[in-house]
Amino acid sequence: MDWNVERGCHKAGFEVEVRRFDLSKDSRAQIEGEAEGWIDVIIEKGSQRILGAQIVGQDADMLIGELSLAVGQRMTTYEMARLSQPHPTQLEDITSLMRKAMIVKRG
């Protein structure tokens, strides 16, 4: 089995974009001294549907649930960007990443 989500999406015939959030920019991670790692979100070009994600870093297990829900519900970056998240938490990184994906798409 191929665990690389981006490669799997390509093999399935999707045109994708990958957006990355570096956890060194995360407020909570900086406070806790655990600011290593990243969040990658694989997005279908055009529709902006979230196809998958990869998370490396502290509390990845707490973050993947929200992205798994987004994939399962066939959510777009636009829908995820509208979520409100508590601060400081790493969950707000996901919303921030979705908002940046929207800006890149429009720009």
Coordinates of N, CA and C in Angstrom, one line a residue, residues 35-96:
A35 N 7.7 23.2 18.2 CA 7.4 23.8 17.0 C 8.0 23.2 15.8
E36 N 8.1 21.9 15.8 CA 8.7 21.2 14.6 C 7.6 20.4 13.9
G37 N 7.6 20.4 12.6 CA 6.6 19.6 11.9 C 5.8 20.5 10.9
W38 N 4.8 19.8 10.3 CA 4.0 20.5 9.3 C 2.7 19.8 9.1
I39 N 1.8 20.6 8.4 CA 0.5 20.0 8.0 C 0.5 20.2 6.5
D40 N 0.3 19.1 5.7 CA 0.1 19.2 4.3 C -1.4 18.9 4.0
V41 N -2.0 19.6 3.2 CA -3.4 19.4 2.8 C -3.4 19.2 1.2
I42 N -3.9 18.1 0.8 CA -4.0 17.9 -0.7 C -5.3 18.3 -1.2
I43 N -5.3 19.2 -2.1 CA -6.6 19.9 -2.6 C -6.7 19.6 -4.1
E44 N -7.9 19.3 -4.5 CA -8.2 19.1 -5.9 C -8.3 20.4 -6.6
K45 N -7.5 20.5 -7.7 CA -7.5 21.8 -8.5 C -8.9 22.0 -9.0
G46 N -9.2 23.3 -9.1 CA -10.5 23.6 -9.6 C -11.6 23.7 -8.5
S47 N -12.0 22.5 -8.1 CA -13.1 22.4 -7.1 C -12.7 22.8 -5.7
Q48 N -11.4 22.8 -5.4 CA -10.8 23.1 -4.1 C -11.3 22.1 -3.0
R49 N -11.7 20.9 -3.5 CA -12.1 19.8 -2.5 C -10.9 19.3 -1.8
I50 N -11.0 19.0 -0.5 CA -9.9 18.4 0.2 C -9.9 16.9 0.0
L51 N -8.8 16.4 -0.5 CA -8.7 15.0 -0.9 C -7.9 14.2 0.2
G52 N -7.1 14.9 0.9 CA -6.3 14.2 1.9 C -5.4 15.1 2.7
A53 N -4.7 14.6 3.7 CA -3.8 15.4 4.5 C -2.7 14.5 5.1
Q54 N -1.6 15.1 5.4 CA -0.5 14.5 6.1 C 0.0 15.4 7.2
I55 N 0.1 14.9 8.4 CA 0.5 15.8 9.5 C 1.7 15.1 10.2
V56 N 2.8 15.9 10.4 CA 4.0 15.4 11.1 C 4.2 16.4 12.2
G57 N 4.3 16.0 13.4 CA 4.6 16.9 14.5 C 3.8 16.5 15.7
Q58 N 4.0 17.3 16.8 CA 3.4 17.1 18.1 C 1.9 17.3 17.9
D59 N 1.1 16.5 18.5 CA -0.4 16.5 18.5 C -1.0 16.2 17.1
A60 N -0.3 15.6 16.3 CA -0.8 15.2 15.0 C -2.1 14.4 15.1
D61 N -2.1 13.5 16.2 CA -3.3 12.7 16.4 C -4.5 13.5 16.8
M62 N -4.4 14.7 17.3 CA -5.5 15.6 17.6 C -6.0 16.4 16.4
L63 N -5.1 16.6 15.5 CA -5.4 17.4 14.3 C -6.0 16.6 13.1
I64 N -5.7 15.3 13.0 CA -6.1 14.6 11.8 C -7.6 14.3 11.8
G65 N -8.2 14.3 13.0 CA -9.7 14.0 13.0 C -10.5 15.1 12.2
E66 N -10.1 16.3 12.4 CA -10.8 17.4 11.7 C -10.6 17.3 10.1
L67 N -9.4 17.0 9.7 CA -9.1 16.8 8.3 C -9.8 15.5 7.7
S68 N -9.8 14.5 8.6 CA -10.5 13.3 8.1 C -12.0 13.5 7.9
L69 N -12.6 14.3 8.8 CA -14.0 14.7 8.6 C -14.2 15.5 7.3
A70 N -13.3 16.4 7.0 CA -13.4 17.2 5.8 C -13.3 16.3 4.6
V71 N -12.4 15.4 4.6 CA -12.3 14.4 3.4 C -13.5 13.6 3.3
G72 N -14.0 13.0 4.4 CA -15.2 12.2 4.4 C -16.5 12.9 4.0
Q73 N -16.5 14.2 4.3 CA -17.7 15.0 3.9 C -17.5 15.7 2.6
R74 N -16.4 15.5 2.0 CA -16.1 16.1 0.7 C -16.2 17.6 0.7
M75 N -15.6 18.1 1.8 CA -15.5 19.6 2.0 C -14.5 20.3 1.2
T76 N -14.7 21.6 0.9 CA -13.8 22.4 0.2 C -13.0 23.3 1.1
T77 N -11.9 23.9 0.6 CA -11.2 24.8 1.4 C -12.0 26.0 1.8
Y78 N -13.0 26.4 1.0 CA -13.9 27.5 1.3 C -14.7 27.1 2.6
E79 N -15.3 25.9 2.6 CA -16.1 25.5 3.8 C -15.2 25.4 5.0
M80 N -14.0 24.9 4.9 CA -13.2 24.7 6.1 C -12.7 26.1 6.6
A81 N -12.5 27.0 5.7 CA -12.0 28.3 6.0 C -13.0 29.1 6.9
R82 N -14.2 28.7 6.8 CA -15.3 29.4 7.5 C -15.4 29.0 9.0
L83 N -14.7 27.9 9.3 CA -14.7 27.4 10.7 C -14.0 28.4 11.7
S84 N -14.5 28.4 12.9 CA -13.9 29.2 13.9 C -13.2 28.3 14.9
Q85 N -12.0 28.6 15.2 CA -11.2 27.7 16.1 C -10.7 28.5 17.3
P86 N -10.6 27.8 18.4 CA -10.0 28.5 19.6 C -8.6 28.8 19.5
H87 N -8.1 29.9 20.2 CA -6.7 30.3 20.1 C -6.2 30.3 21.5
P88 N -5.0 29.9 21.8 CA -4.0 29.3 20.8 C -4.2 27.8 20.7
T89 N -4.5 27.2 19.6 CA -4.5 25.8 19.4 C -4.0 25.5 18.0
Q90 N -3.6 24.3 17.8 CA -3.1 24.0 16.4 C -4.3 23.8 15.5
L91 N -5.5 23.6 16.0 CA -6.7 23.5 15.1 C -6.8 24.8 14.2
E92 N -6.4 25.9 14.8 CA -6.6 27.2 14.0 C -5.6 27.2 12.9
D93 N -4.5 26.4 12.9 CA -3.6 26.3 11.8 C -4.3 25.7 10.5
I94 N -5.2 24.8 10.8 CA -6.0 24.2 9.6 C -6.8 25.3 9.0
T95 N -7.5 26.1 9.8 CA -8.4 27.1 9.2 C -7.5 28.1 8.5
S96 N -6.4 28.5 9.1 CA -5.4 29.4 8.4 C -4.9 28.9 7.1

